[in-house]
CSV table of C-alpha atoms in Angstrom, one decimal:
chain,number,residue,atom,x,y,z
Q,1107,UNK,CA,26.0,-6.0,-8.8
Q,1108,UNK,CA,27.7,-2.9,-9.8
Q,1109,UNK,CA,25.4,-1.1,-11.0
Q,1110,UNK,CA,23.4,-1.4,-6.7
Q,1111,UNK,CA,26.6,0.8,-6.1
Q,1112,UNK,CA,24.7,4.6,-6.2
Q,1113,UNK,CA,27.2,6.0,-8.2
Q,1114,UNK,CA,27.8,10.4,-6.9
Q,1115,UNK,CA,28.5,10.9,-10.9
Q,1116,UNK,CA,24.5,11.2,-11.5
Q,1117,UNK,CA,23.3,9.4,-14.9
Q,1118,UNK,CA,21.9,12.4,-17.3
Q,1119,UNK,CA,18.3,12.3,-16.6
Q,1120,UNK,CA,18.2,9.4,-14.0
Q,1121,UNK,CA,17.4,11.7,-11.2
Q,1122,UNK,CA,14.8,13.5,-13.6
Q,1123,UNK,CA,12.5,10.6,-14.3
Q,1124,UNK,CA,12.6,9.6,-10.5
Q,1125,UNK,CA,12.5,13.1,-9.8
Q,1126,UNK,CA,9.3,13.2,-12.5
Q,1127,UNK,CA,7.0,10.0,-11.0
Q,1128,UNK,CA,7.9,11.7,-7.3
Q,1129,UNK,CA,5.5,14.4,-8.0
Q,1130,UNK,CA,2.5,11.6,-8.7
Q,1131,UNK,CA,3.9,10.4,-5.5
Q,1132,UNK,CA,2.3,12.5,-2.0
Q,1133,UNK,CA,4.5,12.2,0.7
Q,1134,UNK,CA,4.1,14.1,3.1
Q,1135,UNK,CA,8.3,14.7,3.9
Q,1136,UNK,CA,9.4,15.9,-0.4
Q,1137,UNK,CA,10.1,19.6,0.7
Q,1138,UNK,CA,12.3,21.5,0.4
Q,1139,UNK,CA,14.5,22.3,3.0
Q,1140,UNK,CA,18.6,23.7,3.8
Q,1141,UNK,CA,19.4,21.6,5.9
Q,1142,UNK,CA,22.9,23.3,7.4
Q,1143,UNK,CA,26.6,21.8,6.5
Q,1144,UNK,CA,28.0,18.4,7.4
Q,1145,UNK,CA,28.6,18.8,10.6
Q,1146,UNK,CA,25.1,20.1,11.9
Q,1147,UNK,CA,22.9,18.3,10.3
Q,1148,UNK,CA,25.3,15.0,11.5
Q,1149,UNK,CA,24.7,16.3,14.9
Q,1150,UNK,CA,21.7,16.4,14.8
Q,1151,UNK,CA,21.1,13.0,12.9
Q,1152,UNK,CA,23.8,11.4,16.1
Q,1153,UNK,CA,21.0,13.0,18.2
Q,1154,UNK,CA,18.4,11.2,16.4
Q,1155,UNK,CA,19.8,8.2,16.1
Q,1156,UNK,CA,21.0,8.0,20.2
Q,1157,UNK,CA,17.4,9.3,21.0
Q,1158,UNK,CA,15.7,6.4,18.3
Q,1159,UNK,CA,12.8,8.9,18.9
Q,1160,UNK,CA,10.3,9.1,14.9
Q,1161,UNK,CA,11.5,13.4,14.9
Q,1162,UNK,CA,13.3,14.5,12.3
Q,1163,UNK,CA,15.4,16.6,11.3
Q,1164,UNK,CA,13.0,19.7,10.4
Q,1165,UNK,CA,12.0,19.1,14.6
Q,1166,UNK,CA,15.4,19.3,16.2
Q,1167,UNK,CA,16.0,22.4,13.5
Q,1168,UNK,CA,12.7,24.6,16.0
Q,1169,UNK,CA,13.4,24.8,19.0
Q,1170,UNK,CA,13.9,27.9,21.6
Q,1171,UNK,CA,17.0,30.3,21.1
Q,1172,UNK,CA,19.1,28.8,24.7
Q,1173,UNK,CA,17.9,25.0,22.9
Q,1174,UNK,CA,19.5,26.3,19.9
Q,1175,UNK,CA,22.4,27.8,21.8
Q,1176,UNK,CA,23.8,24.9,23.4
Q,1177,UNK,CA,23.2,22.8,20.4
Q,1178,UNK,CA,26.0,25.0,18.0
Q,1179,UNK,CA,27.9,24.5,21.7
Q,1180,UNK,CA,27.6,19.9,21.2
Q,1181,UNK,CA,27.3,20.8,17.0
Q,1182,UNK,CA,31.5,22.3,17.6
Q,1183,UNK,CA,31.9,19.8,20.0
Q,1184,UNK,CA,31.6,16.8,17.9
Q,1185,UNK,CA,32.4,18.8,14.9
Q,1186,UNK,CA,36.3,19.1,16.1
Q,1187,UNK,CA,35.8,15.0,17.8
Q,1188,UNK,CA,34.1,13.9,14.2
Q,1189,UNK,CA,34.6,13.0,10.8
Q,1190,UNK,CA,37.3,12.9,7.8
Q,1191,UNK,CA,35.9,15.4,6.0
Q,1192,UNK,CA,36.7,18.7,9.5
Q,1193,UNK,CA,39.8,17.3,9.9
Q,1194,UNK,CA,41.0,16.4,6.3
Q,1195,UNK,CA,41.1,12.9,5.4
Q,1196,UNK,CA,44.5,11.5,4.5
Q,1197,UNK,CA,45.9,14.3,6.7
Q,1198,UNK,CA,44.1,12.4,9.8
Q,1199,UNK,CA,44.7,9.9,13.2
Q,1200,UNK,CA,47.5,7.2,13.2
Q,1201,UNK,CA,45.3,4.7,14.1
Q,1202,UNK,CA,46.8,4.6,17.6
Q,1203,UNK,CA,45.9,6.9,19.7
Q,1204,UNK,CA,48.3,8.5,22.9
Q,1205,UNK,CA,51.4,6.1,22.8
Q,1206,UNK,CA,50.2,4.7,26.4
Q,1207,UNK,CA,46.9,5.0,28.2
Q,1208,UNK,CA,45.2,3.5,25.7
Q,1209,UNK,CA,47.1,2.0,23.9
Q,1210,UNK,CA,48.7,0.0,26.4
Q,1211,UNK,CA,45.1,-1.6,27.8
Q,1212,UNK,CA,44.5,-3.2,24.4
Q,1213,UNK,CA,47.6,-4.9,24.0
Q,1214,UNK,CA,46.8,-6.8,27.7
Q,1215,UNK,CA,43.5,-7.9,26.3
Q,1216,UNK,CA,45.5,-9.4,23.8
Q,1217,UNK,CA,42.7,-12.3,23.7
Q,1218,UNK,CA,41.1,-13.4,19.8
Q,1219,UNK,CA,38.3,-11.9,20.4
Q,1220,UNK,CA,40.0,-8.2,21.6
Q,1221,UNK,CA,43.0,-8.8,19.3
Q,1222,UNK,CA,40.1,-9.3,16.0
Q,1223,UNK,CA,38.3,-6.6,17.4
Q,1224,UNK,CA,39.4,-3.3,19.4
Q,1225,UNK,CA,36.2,-2.9,21.3
Q,1226,UNK,CA,33.9,-0.1,20.5
Q,1227,UNK,CA,34.2,2.3,23.1
Q,1228,UNK,CA,37.9,2.4,23.3
Q,1229,UNK,CA,38.1,2.7,20.0
Q,1230,UNK,CA,35.8,5.8,19.7
Q,1231,UNK,CA,38.3,6.9,23.2
Q,1232,UNK,CA,40.3,6.6,20.6
Q,1233,UNK,CA,39.0,9.0,17.6
Q,1234,UNK,CA,38.7,11.6,19.4
Q,1235,UNK,CA,42.8,11.1,21.7
Q,1236,UNK,CA,44.8,10.3,18.2
Q,1237,UNK,CA,46.8,12.6,16.2
Q,1238,UNK,CA,49.2,11.8,14.0
Q,1239,UNK,CA,52.3,12.6,14.2
Q,1240,UNK,CA,51.1,12.2,17.8
Q,1241,UNK,CA,52.8,9.8,19.4
Q,1242,UNK,CA,55.1,7.0,18.8
Q,1243,UNK,CA,53.2,4.0,16.6
Q,1244,UNK,CA,54.2,1.5,17.8
Q,1245,UNK,CA,55.5,1.0,20.3
Q,1246,UNK,CA,54.9,-0.2,23.8
D,1494,UNK,CA,69.2,-3.8,0.2
D,1495,UNK,CA,68.1,-6.4,-2.4
D,1496,UNK,CA,64.0,-6.7,-2.6
D,1497,UNK,CA,64.6,-11.0,-2.8
D,1498,UNK,CA,62.7,-13.6,-3.0
D,1499,UNK,CA,62.2,-14.4,0.9
D,1500,UNK,CA,61.7,-10.8,1.7
D,1501,UNK,CA,58.8,-10.8,-0.8
D,1502,UNK,CA,57.2,-14.2,0.6
D,1503,UNK,CA,57.6,-12.9,4.0
D,1504,UNK,CA,56.4,-9.3,3.5
D,1505,UNK,CA,53.3,-11.7,1.4
D,1506,UNK,CA,52.3,-13.2,4.7
D,1507,UNK,CA,52.6,-10.7,6.9
D,1508,UNK,CA,50.3,-9.1,5.0
D,1509,UNK,CA,47.9,-11.7,5.0
D,1510,UNK,CA,48.6,-12.0,8.7
D,1511,UNK,CA,47.5,-8.8,9.3
D,1512,UNK,CA,44.6,-8.7,6.8
D,1513,UNK,CA,43.2,-11.4,8.1
D,1514,UNK,CA,44.3,-13.1,11.0
D,1515,UNK,CA,44.3,-15.9,9.7
D,1516,UNK,CA,47.9,-17.8,11.4
D,1517,UNK,CA,51.2,-17.6,9.3
D,1518,UNK,CA,54.5,-19.6,9.2
D,1519,UNK,CA,56.3,-16.2,9.9
D,1520,UNK,CA,60.1,-16.1,11.2
D,1521,UNK,CA,61.8,-13.7,10.9
D,1522,UNK,CA,60.2,-11.4,14.2
D,1523,UNK,CA,58.5,-13.3,17.5
D,1524,UNK,CA,54.4,-14.1,17.1
D,1525,UNK,CA,54.5,-11.6,20.2
D,1526,UNK,CA,55.2,-8.4,17.7
D,1527,UNK,CA,52.5,-10.4,14.9
D,1528,UNK,CA,49.6,-8.8,16.6
D,1529,UNK,CA,50.5,-5.3,17.4
D,1530,UNK,CA,51.1,-5.4,13.5
D,1531,UNK,CA,48.2,-6.5,13.1
D,1532,UNK,CA,46.3,-4.7,15.7
D,1533,UNK,CA,47.9,-1.4,14.8
D,1534,UNK,CA,47.1,-2.0,11.0
D,1535,UNK,CA,43.9,-2.6,11.6
D,1536,UNK,CA,43.3,0.2,14.1
D,1537,UNK,CA,44.1,1.9,10.7
D,1538,UNK,CA,41.3,1.3,9.0
D,1539,UNK,CA,39.4,0.8,12.1
D,1540,UNK,CA,39.5,4.9,13.0
D,1541,UNK,CA,39.6,6.2,9.1
D,1542,UNK,CA,36.2,4.2,9.6
D,1543,UNK,CA,34.9,6.0,11.9
D,1544,UNK,CA,36.2,9.1,10.9
D,1545,UNK,CA,34.5,8.9,8.0
D,1546,UNK,CA,31.3,7.2,8.6
D,1547,UNK,CA,30.6,8.7,12.2
D,1548,UNK,CA,26.3,7.9,12.1
D,1549,UNK,CA,27.3,4.4,11.0
D,1550,UNK,CA,29.2,3.8,13.7
D,1551,UNK,CA,27.2,5.0,16.1
D,1552,UNK,CA,23.4,2.7,15.1
D,1553,UNK,CA,25.3,-0.4,14.1
D,1554,UNK,CA,25.8,-2.8,16.6
D,1555,UNK,CA,30.1,-3.3,18.5
D,1556,UNK,CA,29.8,-6.6,16.5
D,1557,UNK,CA,27.8,-5.4,12.7
D,1558,UNK,CA,30.1,-3.3,12.7
D,1559,UNK,CA,33.7,-5.3,14.0
D,1560,UNK,CA,32.8,-7.5,11.2
D,1561,UNK,CA,32.5,-5.0,8.1
D,1562,UNK,CA,35.6,-3.3,9.4
D,1563,UNK,CA,37.3,-6.9,9.2
D,1564,UNK,CA,35.5,-8.5,6.2
D,1565,UNK,CA,36.5,-5.2,4.9
D,1566,UNK,CA,40.4,-5.5,5.9
D,1567,UNK,CA,40.5,-9.2,4.7
D,1568,UNK,CA,39.4,-9.0,1.2
D,1569,UNK,CA,37.6,-5.0,0.4
D,1570,UNK,CA,40.0,-3.3,-2.7
D,1571,UNK,CA,41.3,0.0,-1.6
D,1572,UNK,CA,41.1,1.3,-5.0
D,1573,UNK,CA,44.2,4.6,-4.0
D,1574,UNK,CA,46.6,6.0,-1.8
D,1575,UNK,CA,44.4,8.3,-0.6
D,1576,UNK,CA,43.3,7.7,2.5
D,1577,UNK,CA,39.5,9.9,2.1
D,1578,UNK,CA,38.7,7.6,-1.0
D,1579,UNK,CA,39.1,4.6,1.0
D,1580,UNK,CA,35.6,5.4,2.4
D,1581,UNK,CA,34.3,5.3,-1.0
D,1582,UNK,CA,35.1,2.2,-1.5
D,1583,UNK,CA,34.2,1.1,1.5
D,1584,UNK,CA,30.4,2.1,0.7
D,1585,UNK,CA,30.8,0.0,-2.3
D,1586,UNK,CA,32.3,-2.9,-0.7
D,1587,UNK,CA,29.1,-2.7,2.2
D,1588,UNK,CA,26.3,-2.0,-1.2
D,1589,UNK,CA,28.0,-5.4,-3.0
D,1590,UNK,CA,28.0,-7.4,-0.6
D,1591,UNK,CA,24.8,-7.0,0.7
D,1592,UNK,CA,25.2,-6.4,3.7
D,1593,UNK,CA,22.3,-4.6,4.8
D,1594,UNK,CA,20.5,-7.5,3.6
D,1595,UNK,CA,22.5,-9.7,6.2
D,1596,UNK,CA,21.7,-7.2,9.1
D,1597,UNK,CA,18.3,-6.7,7.7
D,1598,UNK,CA,19.1,-2.9,8.3
D,1599,UNK,CA,18.1,-2.1,4.7
D,1600,UNK,CA,18.4,1.8,4.9
D,1601,UNK,CA,22.0,1.3,5.7
D,1602,UNK,CA,23.8,1.3,1.8
D,1603,UNK,CA,21.7,5.0,2.1
D,1604,UNK,CA,23.3,6.1,5.8
D,1605,UNK,CA,26.6,5.0,4.1
D,1606,UNK,CA,26.0,6.5,0.2
D,1607,UNK,CA,25.0,10.9,2.0
D,1608,UNK,CA,28.0,10.2,5.1
D,1609,UNK,CA,30.5,8.9,2.5
D,1610,UNK,CA,28.9,12.4,-0.9
D,1611,UNK,CA,29.9,14.1,2.2
D,1612,UNK,CA,33.4,13.4,2.1
D,1613,UNK,CA,33.0,12.8,-1.6
D,1614,UNK,CA,31.5,16.8,-1.9
D,1615,UNK,CA,34.2,18.2,0.8
D,1616,UNK,CA,37.5,16.7,-1.2
D,1617,UNK,CA,36.4,16.7,-5.1
D,1618,UNK,CA,38.6,18.2,-7.3
D,1619,UNK,CA,38.1,22.2,-8.4
D,1620,UNK,CA,35.6,22.7,-11.0
D,1621,UNK,CA,35.7,25.0,-12.7
D,1622,UNK,CA,33.2,27.8,-13.1
D,1623,UNK,CA,31.5,29.8,-16.1
D,1624,UNK,CA,31.3,33.2,-16.1
D,1625,UNK,CA,28.2,34.7,-14.3
D,1626,UNK,CA,26.1,37.6,-12.5
D,1627,UNK,CA,25.5,38.1,-9.0
D,1628,UNK,CA,22.7,39.6,-10.1
D,1629,UNK,CA,19.6,39.4,-12.5
D,1630,UNK,CA,15.9,37.8,-12.9
D,1631,UNK,CA,14.7,35.3,-11.3
D,1632,UNK,CA,11.8,34.3,-13.9
D,1633,UNK,CA,13.8,35.1,-17.1
D,1634,UNK,CA,17.2,34.8,-16.8
D,1635,UNK,CA,19.1,31.7,-16.8
D,1636,UNK,CA,21.1,30.5,-13.8
D,1637,UNK,CA,24.5,29.5,-13.2
D,1638,UNK,CA,24.5,26.5,-10.7
D,1639,UNK,CA,27.8,26.0,-8.4
D,1640,UNK,CA,29.3,22.3,-9.7
D,1641,UNK,CA,31.0,21.5,-7.7
D,1642,UNK,CA,27.6,19.2,-5.5
D,1643,UNK,CA,26.2,16.1,-5.7
D,1644,UNK,CA,22.4,15.6,-6.1
D,1645,UNK,CA,21.3,11.9,-4.9
D,1646,UNK,CA,18.3,10.2,-4.9
D,1647,UNK,CA,17.8,8.0,-1.2
D,1648,UNK,CA,14.7,5.2,-0.1
D,1649,UNK,CA,15.1,5.7,3.2
D,1650,UNK,CA,15.5,9.4,4.6
D,1651,UNK,CA,18.8,8.3,6.6
D,1652,UNK,CA,19.6,12.5,6.3
D,1653,UNK,CA,16.2,13.6,8.2
D,1654,UNK,CA,15.7,11.3,10.5
D,1655,UNK,CA,17.2,7.7,13.2
D,1656,UNK,CA,17.3,5.3,10.4
D,1657,UNK,CA,15.6,2.8,12.3
D,1658,UNK,CA,12.3,5.0,12.1
D,1659,UNK,CA,13.5,5.5,8.5
D,1660,UNK,CA,11.8,2.2,7.6
D,1661,UNK,CA,8.6,3.4,7.8
D,1662,UNK,CA,9.5,6.3,5.3
D,1663,UNK,CA,10.5,4.7,2.8
D,1664,UNK,CA,10.3,7.1,-0.5
D,1665,UNK,CA,11.6,8.7,-2.9
D,1666,UNK,CA,14.1,11.8,-1.3
D,1667,UNK,CA,16.6,13.8,-3.4
D,1668,UNK,CA,18.9,15.5,-1.1
D,1669,UNK,CA,21.8,17.8,-3.0
D,1670,UNK,CA,25.7,18.2,-1.4
D,1671,UNK,CA,27.6,21.0,-2.2
D,1672,UNK,CA,30.6,23.1,-1.4
D,1673,UNK,CA,30.5,26.5,-0.2
D,1674,UNK,CA,32.5,28.7,-3.5
D,1675,UNK,CA,33.8,30.0,-0.1
D,1676,UNK,CA,33.6,28.8,2.4
D,1677,UNK,CA,34.4,25.3,1.6
D,1678,UNK,CA,31.8,23.3,3.9
D,1679,UNK,CA,29.6,21.4,2.7
D,1680,UNK,CA,25.9,22.0,2.7
D,1681,UNK,CA,22.9,20.0,2.0
D,1682,UNK,CA,19.5,20.5,1.3
D,1683,UNK,CA,16.8,18.6,2.0
D,1684,UNK,CA,14.6,19.1,-2.5
D,1685,UNK,CA,11.3,19.1,-2.9
D,1686,UNK,CA,10.9,16.6,-6.9
D,1687,UNK,CA,9.0,19.9,-8.7
D,1688,UNK,CA,12.7,21.4,-7.4
D,1689,UNK,CA,14.3,18.1,-8.7
D,1690,UNK,CA,13.0,19.5,-11.7
D,1691,UNK,CA,13.7,22.5,-11.6
D,1692,UNK,CA,17.1,22.4,-10.9
D,1693,UNK,CA,17.9,19.6,-13.5
D,1694,UNK,CA,16.6,21.5,-16.4
D,1695,UNK,CA,18.8,24.2,-15.6
D,1696,UNK,CA,21.1,21.9,-15.3
D,1697,UNK,CA,21.3,19.8,-18.9
D,1698,UNK,CA,19.2,22.7,-20.2
D,1699,UNK,CA,20.0,25.5,-19.6
D,1700,UNK,CA,16.8,27.4,-19.4
D,1701,UNK,CA,14.6,29.7,-16.7
D,1702,UNK,CA,12.7,29.3,-13.6
D,1703,UNK,CA,9.6,30.6,-16.9
D,1704,UNK,CA,10.8,28.4,-19.6
D,1705,UNK,CA,11.0,25.5,-17.7
D,1706,UNK,CA,7.5,26.2,-16.2
D,1707,UNK,CA,5.2,27.4,-19.1
D,1708,UNK,CA,7.1,23.8,-20.4
D,1709,UNK,CA,5.7,22.2,-17.0
D,1710,UNK,CA,2.3,23.5,-18.1
D,1711,UNK,CA,1.6,23.0,-20.8
D,1712,UNK,CA,3.0,19.2,-20.4
D,1713,UNK,CA,1.4,18.3,-17.9
D,1714,UNK,CA,-2.7,17.4,-17.3
D,1715,UNK,CA,-1.9,19.4,-14.4
D,1716,UNK,CA,-0.6,22.4,-14.8
D,1717,UNK,CA,1.7,23.9,-11.7
D,1718,UNK,CA,-0.3,26.2,-9.6
D,1719,UNK,CA,0.4,30.3,-8.6
D,1720,UNK,CA,1.3,28.4,-5.0
D,1721,UNK,CA,3.5,26.3,-6.9
D,1722,UNK,CA,5.5,28.7,-8.9
D,1723,UNK,CA,5.7,31.3,-5.5
D,1724,UNK,CA,7.8,27.8,-4.1
D,1725,UNK,CA,9.5,27.5,-6.8
D,1726,UNK,CA,11.1,31.2,-7.0
D,1727,UNK,CA,11.8,31.1,-2.6
D,1728,UNK,CA,13.7,27.8,-4.9
D,1729,UNK,CA,15.7,29.7,-6.6
D,1730,UNK,CA,16.2,32.3,-4.4
D,1731,UNK,CA,16.6,30.5,-1.2
D,1732,UNK,CA,20.2,28.4,-3.6
D,1733,UNK,CA,21.3,31.7,-4.7
D,1734,UNK,CA,21.6,32.8,-0.9
D,1735,UNK,CA,22.9,29.9,0.0
D,1736,UNK,CA,25.1,29.3,-2.8
D,1737,UNK,CA,24.1,26.3,-4.1
D,1738,UNK,CA,23.1,28.6,-7.8
D,1739,UNK,CA,25.8,31.0,-7.6
D,1740,UNK,CA,24.5,33.3,-9.9
D,1741,UNK,CA,23.0,34.9,-13.2
D,1742,UNK,CA,24.1,33.7,-16.7
D,1743,UNK,CA,26.5,35.9,-18.4
D,1744,UNK,CA,26.4,37.3,-22.1
D,1745,UNK,CA,29.5,38.2,-24.0
D,1746,UNK,CA,28.2,42.2,-25.5
D,1747,UNK,CA,31.9,43.2,-28.1
């Protein structure tokens, strides 16, 4: 079981061996391309997943200047909302959101399912709102 | 205050309830209050993982995501007090318990790895760098690699396509993830296998690009053609600009 996990501390030479093997296989996607920073790439991949299109990040990167501008703004916004990486994990969000609105909403719906799993939409709202240290966690 | 057996027992029950949601006999608080404890704790886990895996959160169904969170919260092991490491534990949990097969989403492991590696590289410890020169000969000098990186192989190109579309594109993909030494941003590069060979030979064998190409020419049945040589030169140049390669090896002369 354990060896299924691709340890990110790569065993010396294993990558080299698979690269040499891959050299013999023709693969159109096998080209070196700079994919940009984490927030840019993440934003593009999320967009692709929302559209669920067979376009690739390469194609997403092409386009008019205005589209690029629009994307840059979007990226910036998503980066702010986004991942722990950008907001530094550990200093992150308390998980409760601002006490009041959402918290009350969820506590009211404590039926079996609601108490077990917050709805995904609600969770999305919360993750973008809450900040550790703000709001009184747990206060109803 | 004394930490007596009764307190320990109550804490244990509380933790069990919070993690699993299975009813417990705990008479020291109101049942309504207990529900809130579980909700609050679970939200912490949930929100941390949503922040860590925003793409997976987007592409999995609500039920699948909730199942992962519930199962991980109930039975997963968090090996360190540092919150950011929980994402790595979550990735391992999903792989070991074969959720990719359970959900019939073969790309799931790769997607989580791709997202986890960004966190790992962003937050990894600083690694001492060798002294290097900023100018040199691309072909003949030995290159110093930025040591703050991970090079991973993916079967499904989740870093290039929408997850569902990667099923038909299964293969070997090489992703270099590194931390820019000046602005500390995590950067990604999809690498051609030949570029990977060069990268690994520079890292492991400390050879110049010319030495590597000569060696491959001698070994391979089909030698590297001129186009590939130019591409490799361009690769090294690009990596130097992007700071995945720091510069050229410095030789101290007394």
